[in-house]
Structure formats: C-alpha cells, structure tokens
XYZ file of C-alpha atoms in Angstrom:
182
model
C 8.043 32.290 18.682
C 5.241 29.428 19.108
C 3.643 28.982 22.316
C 5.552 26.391 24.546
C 2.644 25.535 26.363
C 0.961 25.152 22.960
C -0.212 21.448 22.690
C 0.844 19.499 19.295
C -1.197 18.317 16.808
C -1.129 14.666 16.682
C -0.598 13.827 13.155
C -1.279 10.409 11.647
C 1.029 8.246 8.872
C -1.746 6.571 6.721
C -2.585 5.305 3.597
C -5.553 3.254 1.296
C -4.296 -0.084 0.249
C -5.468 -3.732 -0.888
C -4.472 -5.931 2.141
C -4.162 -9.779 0.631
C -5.681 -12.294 3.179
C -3.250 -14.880 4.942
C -3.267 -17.203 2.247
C -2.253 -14.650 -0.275
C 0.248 -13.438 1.985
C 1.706 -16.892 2.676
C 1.539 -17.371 -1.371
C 3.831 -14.328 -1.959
C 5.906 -14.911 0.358
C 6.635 -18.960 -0.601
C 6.905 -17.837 -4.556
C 9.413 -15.176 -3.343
C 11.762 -16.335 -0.507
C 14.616 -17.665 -2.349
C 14.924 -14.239 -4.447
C 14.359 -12.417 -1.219
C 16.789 -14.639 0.888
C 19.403 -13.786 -1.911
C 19.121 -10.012 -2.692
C 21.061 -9.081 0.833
C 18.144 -7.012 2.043
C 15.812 -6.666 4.922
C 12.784 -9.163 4.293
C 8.869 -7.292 5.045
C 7.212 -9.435 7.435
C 4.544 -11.053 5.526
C 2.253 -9.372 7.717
C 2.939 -6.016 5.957
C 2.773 -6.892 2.430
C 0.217 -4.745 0.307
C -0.464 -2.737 -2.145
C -0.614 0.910 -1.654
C -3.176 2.972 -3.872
C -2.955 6.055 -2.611
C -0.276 6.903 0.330
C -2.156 10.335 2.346
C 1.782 10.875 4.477
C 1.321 12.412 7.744
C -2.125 13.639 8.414
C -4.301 15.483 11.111
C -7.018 13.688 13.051
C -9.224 15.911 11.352
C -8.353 15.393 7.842
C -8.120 11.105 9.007
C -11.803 11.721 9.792
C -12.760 13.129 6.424
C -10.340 10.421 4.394
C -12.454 7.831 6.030
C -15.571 8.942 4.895
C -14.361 8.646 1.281
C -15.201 4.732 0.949
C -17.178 2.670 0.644
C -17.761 2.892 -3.107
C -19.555 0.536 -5.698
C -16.008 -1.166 -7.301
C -16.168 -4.925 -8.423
C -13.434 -7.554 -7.216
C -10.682 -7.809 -9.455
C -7.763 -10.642 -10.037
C -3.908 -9.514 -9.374
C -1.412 -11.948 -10.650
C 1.994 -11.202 -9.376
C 4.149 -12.541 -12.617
C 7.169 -10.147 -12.111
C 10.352 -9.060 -10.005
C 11.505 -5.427 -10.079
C 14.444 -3.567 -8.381
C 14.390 0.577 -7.926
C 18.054 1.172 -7.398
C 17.625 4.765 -5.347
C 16.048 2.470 -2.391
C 17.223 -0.522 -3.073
C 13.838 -1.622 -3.261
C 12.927 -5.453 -4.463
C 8.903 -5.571 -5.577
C 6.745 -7.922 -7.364
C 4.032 -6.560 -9.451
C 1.290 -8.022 -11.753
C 2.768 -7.402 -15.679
C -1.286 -6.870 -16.579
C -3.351 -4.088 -14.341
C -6.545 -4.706 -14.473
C -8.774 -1.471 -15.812
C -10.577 -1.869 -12.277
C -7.409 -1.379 -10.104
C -6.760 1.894 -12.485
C -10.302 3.355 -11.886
C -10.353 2.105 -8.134
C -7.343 4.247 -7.624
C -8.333 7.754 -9.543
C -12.194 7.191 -7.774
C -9.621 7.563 -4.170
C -7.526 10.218 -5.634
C -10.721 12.302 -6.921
C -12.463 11.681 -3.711
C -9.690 12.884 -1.964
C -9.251 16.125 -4.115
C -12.712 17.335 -3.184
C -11.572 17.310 0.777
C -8.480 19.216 -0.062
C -5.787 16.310 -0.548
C -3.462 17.391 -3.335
C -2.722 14.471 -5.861
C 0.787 13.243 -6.074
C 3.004 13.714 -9.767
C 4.081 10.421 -9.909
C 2.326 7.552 -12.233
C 0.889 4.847 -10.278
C 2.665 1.852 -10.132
C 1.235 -0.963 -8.353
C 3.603 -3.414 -6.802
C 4.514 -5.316 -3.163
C 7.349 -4.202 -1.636
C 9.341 -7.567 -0.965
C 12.712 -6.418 0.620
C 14.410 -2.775 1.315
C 17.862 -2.462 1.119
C 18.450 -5.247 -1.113
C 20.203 -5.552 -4.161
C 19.232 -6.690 -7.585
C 19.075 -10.240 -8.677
C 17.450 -11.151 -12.079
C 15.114 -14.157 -11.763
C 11.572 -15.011 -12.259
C 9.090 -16.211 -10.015
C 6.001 -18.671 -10.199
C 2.823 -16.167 -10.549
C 0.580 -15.766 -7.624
C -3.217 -14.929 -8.438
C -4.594 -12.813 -5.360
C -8.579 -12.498 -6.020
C -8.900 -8.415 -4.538
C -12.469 -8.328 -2.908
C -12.483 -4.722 -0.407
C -10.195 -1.772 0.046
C -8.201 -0.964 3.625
C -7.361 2.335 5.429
C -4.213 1.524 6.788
C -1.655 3.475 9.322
C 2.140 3.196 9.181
C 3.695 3.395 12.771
C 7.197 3.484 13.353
C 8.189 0.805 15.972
C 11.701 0.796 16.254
C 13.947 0.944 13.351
C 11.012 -1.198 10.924
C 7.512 0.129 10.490
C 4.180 -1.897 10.942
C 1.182 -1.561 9.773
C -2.431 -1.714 11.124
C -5.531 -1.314 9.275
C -7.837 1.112 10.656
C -10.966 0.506 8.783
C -11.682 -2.256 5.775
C -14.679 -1.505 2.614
C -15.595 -4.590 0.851
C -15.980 -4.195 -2.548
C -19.347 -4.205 -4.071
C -21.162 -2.232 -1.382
C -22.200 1.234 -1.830
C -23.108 4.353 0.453
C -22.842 6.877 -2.292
C-alpha cells in the first residue's frame, strides 16, 4: 500500500508545436468560420490553434526540464499553406491541413522525436500528420476553403491545462528558427 503521507509527483501535459502569430491566427480563423459555424461542433478559440509536432502527454518536472533542453536547433523557416478541410469521424474532429508538407516540417519533426529518444521519450506508432484542429465534436461538411499561407519562423514548448470542461494552452518557452546551441 503507498504511503499516504507520500507527496505526488506533479506531472505536466505538454507538447512542441508551431504557434501561428495573431495574424495567422485571425487568417485561419476568417477562411474557416462559415465551415466551422456549420459542422455543429465546439469552435477552438483562435487563441489555441497550432500545430502539434510532437505531443510528450503527461510528464514529470524532471523529464519537462530535460525536453526543454532539446531546442534550439539550426532549422530554416518554412511556408504552410492551409488548402484543405478534413474530418476524423472517431472524434469528430474538423482540421485544416496544408495538401503539400514541406521536407523542412518532416525533418523539423524527426530532429524533436530523435532528440527526445536519447532522453528516454519513446516515439509514438502513428504517422505524422500535420493539421489545425478547427472544431471537436463536429460533424462533417464537404467544402473548400480559401488557402491561408502561414510563413513558420521558431518552434514552441507548449502546456495543455485543463480549465474547466475546454483546455488552454500556454507556451512555456519559444526557439526561433535559425539559431543554434548545438
């Protein structure tokens, strides 16, 4: 039987992402809104939308500590152009997604993943698929959208915090790209 007077370890809901500025936020959400008003979901507050690259779950202070030593790495900017709507039917998840990757997204996100191997983080089986989660709970509705170029210049460390029954997001730490403290 555990201790009961054993203290527990605080454990941490975080994640690397791209975080688009305000203008690329406000951009989404304008080229989106009438799909989104439509699909009968729950809206993300513009404030939340990202991208996630690699999603760490629940972690120890400890392991935070080592995950933000990781970055900053030499990676150049890259352009995202969000061209398409998707719908995963187990959530009931609307997302937009660029229909090109750019090879620099792909290597940004196995440079985090290998990084994170070599401090003990085990990578997950499923393929990455970069997208911004739009609505939850939503249905699908087959439209297009106007594209939205988002110019990606730095990487975020970002924690997930339940407030209620919605979560919000704060980013802990920000990397520009092109810097380098290998």
């Amino acid at each position: 039987m555990p201790d009961p007077d054993a203290v527990k370890e605080l454990r941490r809901r975080v994640f690397f992402a791209i975080w688009p500025d305000e203008k690329t936020r406000g951009a989404l959400t304008r080229a989106t809104r009438s799909v989104v008003n439509r699909c009968g979901g729950r809206a993300i507050s513009p404030s939340n939308l990202h991208v996630t690259l690699v999603f760490l779950g629940s972690v120890s202070e400890a392991f935070l500590m080592r995950a933000r030593q990781i970055p900053p790495f030499a990676s150049p900017g890259f352009e995202l152009v969000f061209d398409r709507l998707g719908f995963w039917s187990g959530p009931r998840v609307l997302w937009t997604s660029p229909s090109q990757i750019p090879t620099a997204l792909i290597e940004l996100e196995l440079v985090l993943w290998n990084r994170l191997a070599g401090i003990g983080f085990e990578r997950q089986k499923s393929s990455y698929r970069p997208h911004v989660t739009l609505a939850r709970r939503a249905k699908f509705i087959e439209e297009s959208i106007s594209p939205v170029s988002w110019s990606v210049s730095g990487l975020a460390l970002v924690e997930s915090k339940l407030d209620g029954r919605y979560p919000t997001y704060e980013v802990l730490e920000a990397w520009p790209f092109g810097t380098a403290h290998e």
